[in-house]
Coordinates of C-alpha atoms in Angstrom, one line a residue:
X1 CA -12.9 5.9 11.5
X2 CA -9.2 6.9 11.5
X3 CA -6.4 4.3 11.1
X4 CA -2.9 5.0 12.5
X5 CA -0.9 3.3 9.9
X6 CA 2.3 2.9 12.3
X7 CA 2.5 3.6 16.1
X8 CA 5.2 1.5 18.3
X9 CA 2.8 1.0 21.2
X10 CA 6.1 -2.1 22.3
X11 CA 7.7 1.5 23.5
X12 CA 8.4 1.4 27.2
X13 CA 6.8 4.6 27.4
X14 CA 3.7 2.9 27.2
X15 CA 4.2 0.3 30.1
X16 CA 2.7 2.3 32.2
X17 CA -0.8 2.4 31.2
X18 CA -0.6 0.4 27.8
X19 CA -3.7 -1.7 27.8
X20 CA -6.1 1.3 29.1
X21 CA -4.8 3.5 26.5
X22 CA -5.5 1.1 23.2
X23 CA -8.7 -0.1 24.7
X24 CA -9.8 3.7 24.5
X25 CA -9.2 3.9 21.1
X26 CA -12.6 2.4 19.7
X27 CA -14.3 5.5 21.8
X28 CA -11.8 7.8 20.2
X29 CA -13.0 7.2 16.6
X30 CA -9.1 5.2 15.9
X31 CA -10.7 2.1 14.7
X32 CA -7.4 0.0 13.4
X33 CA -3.7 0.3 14.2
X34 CA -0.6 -1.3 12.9
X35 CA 2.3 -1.9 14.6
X36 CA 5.4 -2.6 13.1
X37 CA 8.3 -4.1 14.4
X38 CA 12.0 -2.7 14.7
X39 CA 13.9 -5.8 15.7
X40 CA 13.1 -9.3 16.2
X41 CA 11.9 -9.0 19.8
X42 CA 10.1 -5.8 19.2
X43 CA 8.3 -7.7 15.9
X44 CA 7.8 -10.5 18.5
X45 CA 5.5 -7.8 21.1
X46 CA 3.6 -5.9 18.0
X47 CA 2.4 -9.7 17.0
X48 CA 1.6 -10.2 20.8
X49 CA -0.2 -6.9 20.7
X50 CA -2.0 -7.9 17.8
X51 CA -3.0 -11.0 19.2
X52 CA -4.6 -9.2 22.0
X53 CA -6.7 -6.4 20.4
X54 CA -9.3 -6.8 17.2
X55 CA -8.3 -3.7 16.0
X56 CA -4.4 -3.8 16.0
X57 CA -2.0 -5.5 13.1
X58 CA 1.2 -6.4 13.2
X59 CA 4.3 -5.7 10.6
X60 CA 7.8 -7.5 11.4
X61 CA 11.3 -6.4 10.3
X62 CA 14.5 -4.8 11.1
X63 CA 15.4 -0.9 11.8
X64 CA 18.3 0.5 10.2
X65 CA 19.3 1.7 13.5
X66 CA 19.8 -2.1 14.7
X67 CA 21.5 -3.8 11.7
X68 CA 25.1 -4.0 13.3
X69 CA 25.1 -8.0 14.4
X70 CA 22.2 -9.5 12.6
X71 CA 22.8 -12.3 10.1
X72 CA 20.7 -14.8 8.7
X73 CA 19.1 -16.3 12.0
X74 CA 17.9 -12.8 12.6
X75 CA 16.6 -13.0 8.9
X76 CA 15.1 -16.4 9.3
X77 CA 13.4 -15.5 12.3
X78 CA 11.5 -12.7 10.6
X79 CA 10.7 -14.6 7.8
X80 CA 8.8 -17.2 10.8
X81 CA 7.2 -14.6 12.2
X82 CA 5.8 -13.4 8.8
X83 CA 3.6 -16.3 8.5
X84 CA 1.4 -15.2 10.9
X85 CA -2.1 -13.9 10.1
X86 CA -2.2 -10.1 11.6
X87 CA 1.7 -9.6 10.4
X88 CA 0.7 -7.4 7.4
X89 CA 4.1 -5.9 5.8
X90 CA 7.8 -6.6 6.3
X91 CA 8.7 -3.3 8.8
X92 CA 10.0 -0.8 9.3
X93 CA 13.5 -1.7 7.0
X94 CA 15.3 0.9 4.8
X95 CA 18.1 3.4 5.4
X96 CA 18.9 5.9 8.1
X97 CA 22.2 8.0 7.8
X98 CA 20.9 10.6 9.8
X99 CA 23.4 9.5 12.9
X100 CA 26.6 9.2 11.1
X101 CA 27.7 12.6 12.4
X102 CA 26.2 12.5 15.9
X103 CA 27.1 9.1 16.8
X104 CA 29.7 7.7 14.2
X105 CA 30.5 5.1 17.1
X106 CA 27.1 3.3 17.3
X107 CA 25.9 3.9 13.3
X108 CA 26.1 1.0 11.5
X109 CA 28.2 1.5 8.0
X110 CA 26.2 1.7 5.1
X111 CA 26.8 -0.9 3.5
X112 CA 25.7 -3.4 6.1
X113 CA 22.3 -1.2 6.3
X114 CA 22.0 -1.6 2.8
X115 CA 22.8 -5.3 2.4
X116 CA 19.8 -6.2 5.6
X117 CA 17.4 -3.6 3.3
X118 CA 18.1 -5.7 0.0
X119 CA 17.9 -9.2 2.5
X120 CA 14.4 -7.6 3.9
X121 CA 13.0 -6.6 0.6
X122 CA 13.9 -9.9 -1.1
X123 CA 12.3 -11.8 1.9
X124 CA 9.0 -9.6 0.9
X125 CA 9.3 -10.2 -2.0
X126 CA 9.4 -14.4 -1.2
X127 CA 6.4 -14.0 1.5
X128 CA 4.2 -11.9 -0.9
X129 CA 4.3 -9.1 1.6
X130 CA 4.3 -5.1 1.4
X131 CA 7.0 -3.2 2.8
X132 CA 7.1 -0.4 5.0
X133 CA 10.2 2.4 4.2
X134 CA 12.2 4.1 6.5
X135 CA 14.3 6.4 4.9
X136 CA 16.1 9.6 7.5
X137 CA 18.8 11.6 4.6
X138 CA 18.9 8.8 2.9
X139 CA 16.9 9.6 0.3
X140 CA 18.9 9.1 -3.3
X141 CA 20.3 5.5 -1.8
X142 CA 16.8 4.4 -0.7
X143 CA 15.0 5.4 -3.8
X144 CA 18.1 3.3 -5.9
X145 CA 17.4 0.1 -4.2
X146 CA 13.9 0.4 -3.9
X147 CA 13.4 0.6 -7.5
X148 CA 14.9 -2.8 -8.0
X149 CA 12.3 -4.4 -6.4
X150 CA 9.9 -2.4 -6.7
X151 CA 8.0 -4.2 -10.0
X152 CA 7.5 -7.4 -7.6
X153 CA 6.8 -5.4 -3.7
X154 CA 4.5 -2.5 -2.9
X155 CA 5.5 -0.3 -0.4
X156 CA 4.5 2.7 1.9
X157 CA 7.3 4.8 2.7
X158 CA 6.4 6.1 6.2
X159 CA 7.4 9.5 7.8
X160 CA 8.0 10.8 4.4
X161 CA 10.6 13.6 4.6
X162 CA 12.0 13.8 1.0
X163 CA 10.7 16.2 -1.7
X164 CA 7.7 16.1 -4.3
X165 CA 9.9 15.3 -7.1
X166 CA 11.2 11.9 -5.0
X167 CA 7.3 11.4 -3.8
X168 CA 6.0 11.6 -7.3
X169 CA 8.8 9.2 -8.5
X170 CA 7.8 6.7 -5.6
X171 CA 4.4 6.9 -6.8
X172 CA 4.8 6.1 -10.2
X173 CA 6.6 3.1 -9.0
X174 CA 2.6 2.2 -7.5
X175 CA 3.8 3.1 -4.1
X176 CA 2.3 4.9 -1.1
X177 CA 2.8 8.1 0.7
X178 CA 3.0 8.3 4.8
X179 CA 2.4 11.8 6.9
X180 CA 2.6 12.4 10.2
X181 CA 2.5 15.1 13.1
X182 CA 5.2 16.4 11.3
X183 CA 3.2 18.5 9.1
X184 CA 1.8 20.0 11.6
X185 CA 5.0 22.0 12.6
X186 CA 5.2 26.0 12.2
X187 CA 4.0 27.2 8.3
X188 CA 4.9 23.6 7.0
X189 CA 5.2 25.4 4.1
X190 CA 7.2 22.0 2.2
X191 CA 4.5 19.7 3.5
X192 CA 1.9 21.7 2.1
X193 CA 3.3 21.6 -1.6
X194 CA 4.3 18.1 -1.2
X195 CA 0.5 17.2 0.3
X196 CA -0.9 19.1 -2.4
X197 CA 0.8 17.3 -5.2
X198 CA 0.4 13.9 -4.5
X199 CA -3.2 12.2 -5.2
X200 CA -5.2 11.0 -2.3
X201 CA -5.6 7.2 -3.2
X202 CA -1.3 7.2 -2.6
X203 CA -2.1 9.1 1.0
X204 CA -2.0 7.3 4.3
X205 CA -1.6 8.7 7.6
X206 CA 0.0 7.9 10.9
X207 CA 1.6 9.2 14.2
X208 CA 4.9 7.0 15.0
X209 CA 3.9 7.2 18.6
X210 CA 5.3 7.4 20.6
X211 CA 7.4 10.4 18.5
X212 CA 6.9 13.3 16.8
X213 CA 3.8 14.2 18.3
X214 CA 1.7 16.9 16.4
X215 CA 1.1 20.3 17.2
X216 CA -0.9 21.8 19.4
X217 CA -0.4 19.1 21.8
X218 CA 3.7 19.2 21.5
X219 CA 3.4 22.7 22.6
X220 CA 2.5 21.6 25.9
X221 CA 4.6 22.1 28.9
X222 CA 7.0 19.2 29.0
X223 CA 7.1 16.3 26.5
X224 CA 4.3 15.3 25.6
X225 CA 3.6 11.6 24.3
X226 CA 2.7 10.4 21.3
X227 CA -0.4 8.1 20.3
X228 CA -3.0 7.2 18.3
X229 CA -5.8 9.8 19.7
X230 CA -3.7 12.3 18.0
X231 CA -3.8 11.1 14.6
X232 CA -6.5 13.0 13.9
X233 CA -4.1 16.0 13.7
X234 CA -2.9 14.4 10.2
X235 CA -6.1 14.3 8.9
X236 CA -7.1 17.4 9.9
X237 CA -3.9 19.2 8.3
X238 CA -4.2 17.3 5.2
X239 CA -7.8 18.2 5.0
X240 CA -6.6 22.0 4.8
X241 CA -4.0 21.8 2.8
X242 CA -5.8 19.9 0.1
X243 CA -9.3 21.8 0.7
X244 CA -11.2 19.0 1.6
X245 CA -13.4 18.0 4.7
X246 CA -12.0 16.1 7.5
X247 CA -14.4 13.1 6.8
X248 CA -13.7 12.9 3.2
X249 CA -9.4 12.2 4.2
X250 CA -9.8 10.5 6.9
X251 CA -12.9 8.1 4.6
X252 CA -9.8 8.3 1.7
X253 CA -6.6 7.2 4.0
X254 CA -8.7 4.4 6.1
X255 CA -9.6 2.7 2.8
X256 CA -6.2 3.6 1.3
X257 CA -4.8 1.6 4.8
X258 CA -6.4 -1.3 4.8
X259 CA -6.1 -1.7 1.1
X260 CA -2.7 -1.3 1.3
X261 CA -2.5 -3.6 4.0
X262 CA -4.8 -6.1 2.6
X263 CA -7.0 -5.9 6.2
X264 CA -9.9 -7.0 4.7
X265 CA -8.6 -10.1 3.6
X266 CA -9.3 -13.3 5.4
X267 CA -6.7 -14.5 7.7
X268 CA -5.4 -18.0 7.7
X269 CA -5.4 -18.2 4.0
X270 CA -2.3 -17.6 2.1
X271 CA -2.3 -15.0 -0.2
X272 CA 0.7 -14.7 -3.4
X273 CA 0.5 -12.5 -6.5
X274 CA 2.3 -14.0 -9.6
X275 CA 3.6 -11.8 -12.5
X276 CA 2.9 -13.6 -15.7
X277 CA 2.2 -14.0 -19.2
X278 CA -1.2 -14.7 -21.7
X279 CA -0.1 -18.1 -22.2
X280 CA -0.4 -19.0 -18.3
X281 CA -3.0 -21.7 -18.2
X282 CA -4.0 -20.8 -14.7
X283 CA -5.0 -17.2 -16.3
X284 CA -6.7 -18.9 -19.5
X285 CA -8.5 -20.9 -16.8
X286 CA -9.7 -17.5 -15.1
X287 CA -10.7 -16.3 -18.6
X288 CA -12.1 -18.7 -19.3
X289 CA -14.3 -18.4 -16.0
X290 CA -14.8 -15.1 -16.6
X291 CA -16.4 -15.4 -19.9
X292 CA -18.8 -18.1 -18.5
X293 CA -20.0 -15.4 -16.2
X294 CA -20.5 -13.0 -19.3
X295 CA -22.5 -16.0 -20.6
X296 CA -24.3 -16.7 -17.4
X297 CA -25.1 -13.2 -17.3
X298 CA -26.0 -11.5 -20.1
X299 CA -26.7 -14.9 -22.4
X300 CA -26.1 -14.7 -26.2
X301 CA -25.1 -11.1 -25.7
X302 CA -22.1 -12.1 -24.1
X303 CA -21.0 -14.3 -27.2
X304 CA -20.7 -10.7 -29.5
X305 CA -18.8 -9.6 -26.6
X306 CA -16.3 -11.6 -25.9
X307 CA -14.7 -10.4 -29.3
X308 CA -13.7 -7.4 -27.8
X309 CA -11.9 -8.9 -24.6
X310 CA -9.8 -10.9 -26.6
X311 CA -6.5 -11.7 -24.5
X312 CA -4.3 -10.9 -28.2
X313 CA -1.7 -8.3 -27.4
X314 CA -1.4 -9.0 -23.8
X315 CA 2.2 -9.5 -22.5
X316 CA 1.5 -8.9 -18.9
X317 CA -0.7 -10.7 -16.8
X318 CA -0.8 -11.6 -13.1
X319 CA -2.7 -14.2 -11.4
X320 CA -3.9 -14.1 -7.5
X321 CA -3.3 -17.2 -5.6
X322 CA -5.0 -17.9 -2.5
X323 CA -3.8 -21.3 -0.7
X324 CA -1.9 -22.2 -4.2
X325 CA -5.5 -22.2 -6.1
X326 CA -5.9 -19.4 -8.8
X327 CA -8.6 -16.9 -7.2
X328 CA -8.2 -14.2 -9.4
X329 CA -6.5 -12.1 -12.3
X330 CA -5.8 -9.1 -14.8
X331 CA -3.5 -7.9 -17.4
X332 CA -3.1 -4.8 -20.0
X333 CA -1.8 -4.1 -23.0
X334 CA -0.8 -1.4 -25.5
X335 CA -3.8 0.9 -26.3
X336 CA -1.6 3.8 -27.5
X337 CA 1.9 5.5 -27.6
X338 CA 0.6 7.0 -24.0
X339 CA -1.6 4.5 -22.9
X340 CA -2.0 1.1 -21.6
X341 CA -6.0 -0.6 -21.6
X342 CA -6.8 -2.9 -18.6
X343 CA -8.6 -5.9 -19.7
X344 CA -9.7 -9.4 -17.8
X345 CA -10.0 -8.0 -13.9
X346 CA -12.0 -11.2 -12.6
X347 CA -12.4 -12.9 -9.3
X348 CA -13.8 -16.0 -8.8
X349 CA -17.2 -16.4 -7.0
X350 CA -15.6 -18.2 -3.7
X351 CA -13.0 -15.6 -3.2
X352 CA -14.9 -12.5 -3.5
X353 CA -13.0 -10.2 -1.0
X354 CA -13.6 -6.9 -0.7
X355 CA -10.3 -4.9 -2.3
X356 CA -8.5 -8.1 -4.3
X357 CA -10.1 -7.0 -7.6
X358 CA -8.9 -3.3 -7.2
X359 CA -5.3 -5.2 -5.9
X360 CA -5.1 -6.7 -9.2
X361 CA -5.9 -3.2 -10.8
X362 CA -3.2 -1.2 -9.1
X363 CA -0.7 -4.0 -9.8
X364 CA -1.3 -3.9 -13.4
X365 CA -1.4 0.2 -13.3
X366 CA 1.9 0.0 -11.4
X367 CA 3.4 -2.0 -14.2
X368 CA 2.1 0.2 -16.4
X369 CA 3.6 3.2 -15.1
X370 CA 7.0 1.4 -14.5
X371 CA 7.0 1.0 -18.6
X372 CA 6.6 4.6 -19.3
X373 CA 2.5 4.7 -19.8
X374 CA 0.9 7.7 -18.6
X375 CA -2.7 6.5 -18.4
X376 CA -4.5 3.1 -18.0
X377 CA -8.2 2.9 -20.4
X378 CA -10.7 0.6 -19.5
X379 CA -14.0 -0.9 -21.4
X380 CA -17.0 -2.0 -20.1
X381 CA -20.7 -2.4 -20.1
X382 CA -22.8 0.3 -19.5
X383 CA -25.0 -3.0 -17.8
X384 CA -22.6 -3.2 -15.6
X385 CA -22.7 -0.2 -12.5
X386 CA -21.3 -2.0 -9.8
X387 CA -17.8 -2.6 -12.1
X388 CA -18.6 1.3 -13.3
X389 CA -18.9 2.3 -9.5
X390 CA -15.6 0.2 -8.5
X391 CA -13.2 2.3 -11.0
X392 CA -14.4 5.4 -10.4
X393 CA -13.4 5.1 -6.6
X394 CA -10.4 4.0 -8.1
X395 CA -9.7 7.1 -9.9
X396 CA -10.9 6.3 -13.6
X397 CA -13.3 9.6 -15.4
X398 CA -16.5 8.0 -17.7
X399 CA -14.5 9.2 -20.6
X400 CA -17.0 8.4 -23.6
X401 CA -20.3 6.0 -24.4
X402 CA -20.0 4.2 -27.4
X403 CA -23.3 3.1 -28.2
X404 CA -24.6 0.0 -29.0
X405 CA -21.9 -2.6 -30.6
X406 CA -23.0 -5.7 -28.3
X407 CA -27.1 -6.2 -29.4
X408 CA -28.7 -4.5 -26.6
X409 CA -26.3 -2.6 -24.3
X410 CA -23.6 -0.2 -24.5
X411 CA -20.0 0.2 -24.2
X412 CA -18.4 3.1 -21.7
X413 CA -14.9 3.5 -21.8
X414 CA -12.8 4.7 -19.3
X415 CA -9.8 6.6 -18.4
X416 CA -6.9 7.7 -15.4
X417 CA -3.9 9.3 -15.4
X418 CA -1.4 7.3 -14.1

C-alpha cells in the first residue's frame, strides 16, 4: 500500500472529475492520502475532503506564497481548524524566495514570510502538531528558524530540494525527508546521492499533485496532471537508487507516513507530548506502573531487575498525554562520551496504540541527537521478543548478550546510530 504524503486534490484542476479520481485510488494500491492546506479556505476543503473519504487526512496552514494580508484572525482560524480529528500537521508553512526575481510585485517580503512561519510553528508547537516544510531557495533561512523549534515540533520537509549536508543536518534534528516525481527527472544524478545518504526510517514519499508530475508520464504530449496513481514513480526510483525492492520502500515510507502522522492514533482523543524531568510525578507514576508490570510479569525476578532501570542520571524525560491523563513515557541518559542509553519506554495497558511507544522513542533519540550523542543503547530482557522485535524495526543492531544477572533470564543490549 502506497501513501501519498501531500497531494492538493482542493486544486481546480481536479473539479472536473474529483470524486471518481480518489474513489479509484483503493483499486490503485494508494491506500491513504494527506492533504494539506495552503490558506485558510483551501485548509477548509482538504478537512472537507477528509471528511468525505476514509482514506484521506487533512493538514491546515498557510503557504508562503499567500502571507501578504494575514494577521491573527487568519492565525486563529487555523488554530480552530486544528482541532479537528483528520487535521494531522500544521501545513504546508515555511519560506519561498524563489519569486522574488520573477514577480517582485506579488512576493511577499521576507520578513513577513518569516514572522507567519515562526507564528505557524509556535501554533504547532501549542496544538502538539507536526509540521510540514516548504522551503523553494530558501534553504539557510529555513533551516535557521527551524532549528529553534525544532526540540519541541517534528517536521517533514516536503519537496526536498536542498543538498545532503542540509538533509542530514534536518535529520539529526529527528526530522523527516519528502521526495517526489522530481527525482525522476533526466540522470537525477543529486537525488540519487542525496536518496542514498539518508536512512529509510527519515524517507517518505509523495506527488504534490497536481505538480511536478514524474517521468515517464510528464513526457507525454501536453501537460500532463498530477496525482496519486503516480506516486508509485517515487517508490520505484528510490527503490533503485537505494537497491532495494519496490515492496520493501513503499512497506518502509507507508509506516514511516503514518507514524509520522500519528494515523494510527484514535481520533477524538487529544493527544500532547510534554518535555520533562525525573522528578515529574506523572513520570514516577508511569514508572511506577511499569515496574508493577515487571512484577506482574516476571514475579520475584522482576524485583533483581528493577536495580538496573533505576531513573538516577536521567535529566530528560517526556510524558504522553492523552485527554490530559498520563498514557505513556521515556527518557535517557548519559551512557558514554558518544552515547545516550534509552531507559523507561512504557505505555499504559488502556492506551496501547500502535506507534506511541516508538513516538516516545524517536522523541527521546531526537533529543539525543540535538545534544551531540551519536548513538542511543538500549537494555532489555532476552524474555522479552516482542520489545526485541519493536527496536529492531526501529533501527537498533542486538549488539551483545550478557548472560544471566536477573535469576533466570538474560540481558541483550542494544545499539543505533543516531
Amino acid at each position: 500500500m502506497l501513501f501519498d504524503t501531500h497531494a492538493h486534490y482542493d486544486d481546480d484542476w481536479f473539479d472536473a472529475d474529483r470524486d471518481a479520481l480518489l474513489s479509484s485510488m483503493p483499486a490503485h494500491n494508494v491506500g491513504l492520502i494527506l492533504n494539506p492546506g495552503c490558506t485558510v479556505e483551501t485548509s477548509e476543503t482538504a478537512i472537507r475532503l477528509a471528511e468525505t473519504y476514509d482514506f484521506m487526512y487533512a493538514a491546515v496552514g498557510i503557504h508562503p506564497e499567500y502571507s501578504m494580508g494575514v494577521g491573527q484572525a487568519e492565525i486563529d482560524r487555523i488554530r480552530a481548524l486544528s482541532a479537528h480529528p483528520k487535521v494531522k500537521a500544521i501545513g504546508e508553512i515555511g519560506l519561498d524566495y524563489y519569486w522574488e526575481k520573477r514577480s517582485p510585485e506579488t512576493t511577499p517580503p521576507r520578513e513577513q514570510q518569516k514572522q507567519l512561519l515562526r507564528a505557524q510553528l509556535e501554533l504547532a508547537r501549542d496544538v502538539g502538531l507536526p509540521v510540514i516544510i516548504h522551503d523553494r531557495e530558501a534553504h539557510e533561512d529555513c533551516f535557521n528558524i527551524v532549528k529553534e523549534y525544532a526540540a519541541d515540533i517534528r517536521g517533514v520537509y516536503h519537496c526536498y530540494s536542498g543538498s545532503l549536508e542540509m538533509a542530514k543536518e534536518i535529520i539529526k534534528l529527528g526530522w523527516y525527508i519528502s521526495f517526489t516525481g522530481v527525482i525522476t527527472y533526466g540522470k537525477a544524478k543529486k537525488a540519487r546521492r542525496i536518496i542514498e545518504g539518508l536512512p529509510m526510517d527519515r524517507i517518505m514519499i509523495e506527488t504534490d499533485s497536481p505538480y511536478l508530475t514524474p517521468e515517464p508520464e510528464r513526457l507525454a504530449k501536453g501537460r500532463v496532471r498530477n496525482s496519486s496513481l503516480f506516486v508509485h514513480r517515487v517508490a520505484e526510483q528510490i527503490a533503485d537508487f537505494k537497491g532495494m525492492t519496490v515492496q520493501e520502500v513503499e512497506d518502509i515510507t507507508t509506516e514511516n507516513g503514518k507514524r509520522f502522522f500519528g494515523i494510527d492514533k484514535p481520533t477524538g482523543e487529544s493527544w500532547k507530548l510534554m518535555r520533562t524531568d525525573a522528578g515529574n510525578p506523572h513520570f514516577q507514576e508511569l514508572v511506577a506502573m511499569l515496574d508493577d508490570a515487571y512484577y506482574e510479569r516476571f514475579g520475584a525476578l522482576a524485583l533483581k531487575y528493577r536495580q538496573y532501570n533505576v531513573t538516577d542520571g536521567i535529566a530528560d524525560a517526556f510524558v504522553m498525554y492523552c485527554d490530559g491523563e498520563p498514557a505513556a513515557c521515556g527518557c535517557f541518559k548519559r551512557y558514554d562520551a558518544e552515547s545516550a542509553e534509552l531507559k523507561r519506554v512504557f505505555v499504559r495497558k488502556e492506551f496501547r496504540r500502535k506507534h506511541l511507544a516508538t513516538e516516545i522513542v524517536e522523541v527521546c533519540e531526537c533529543e539525543a541527537r540535538r545534544q551531540g550523542y551519536h548513538a542511543m543503547v538500549l537494555e532489555t530482557g532476552a524474555e522479552m521478543p516482542e520489545a526485541i522485535a519493536m527496536y529492531q524495526k526501529l533501527g537498533y543492531a542486538l549488539v551483545e548478550n550478557y548472560g544471566d544477572f536477573t535469576g533466570d533470564t538474560a540481558c541483550v543490549c542494544m545499539r543505533k546510530q543516531l
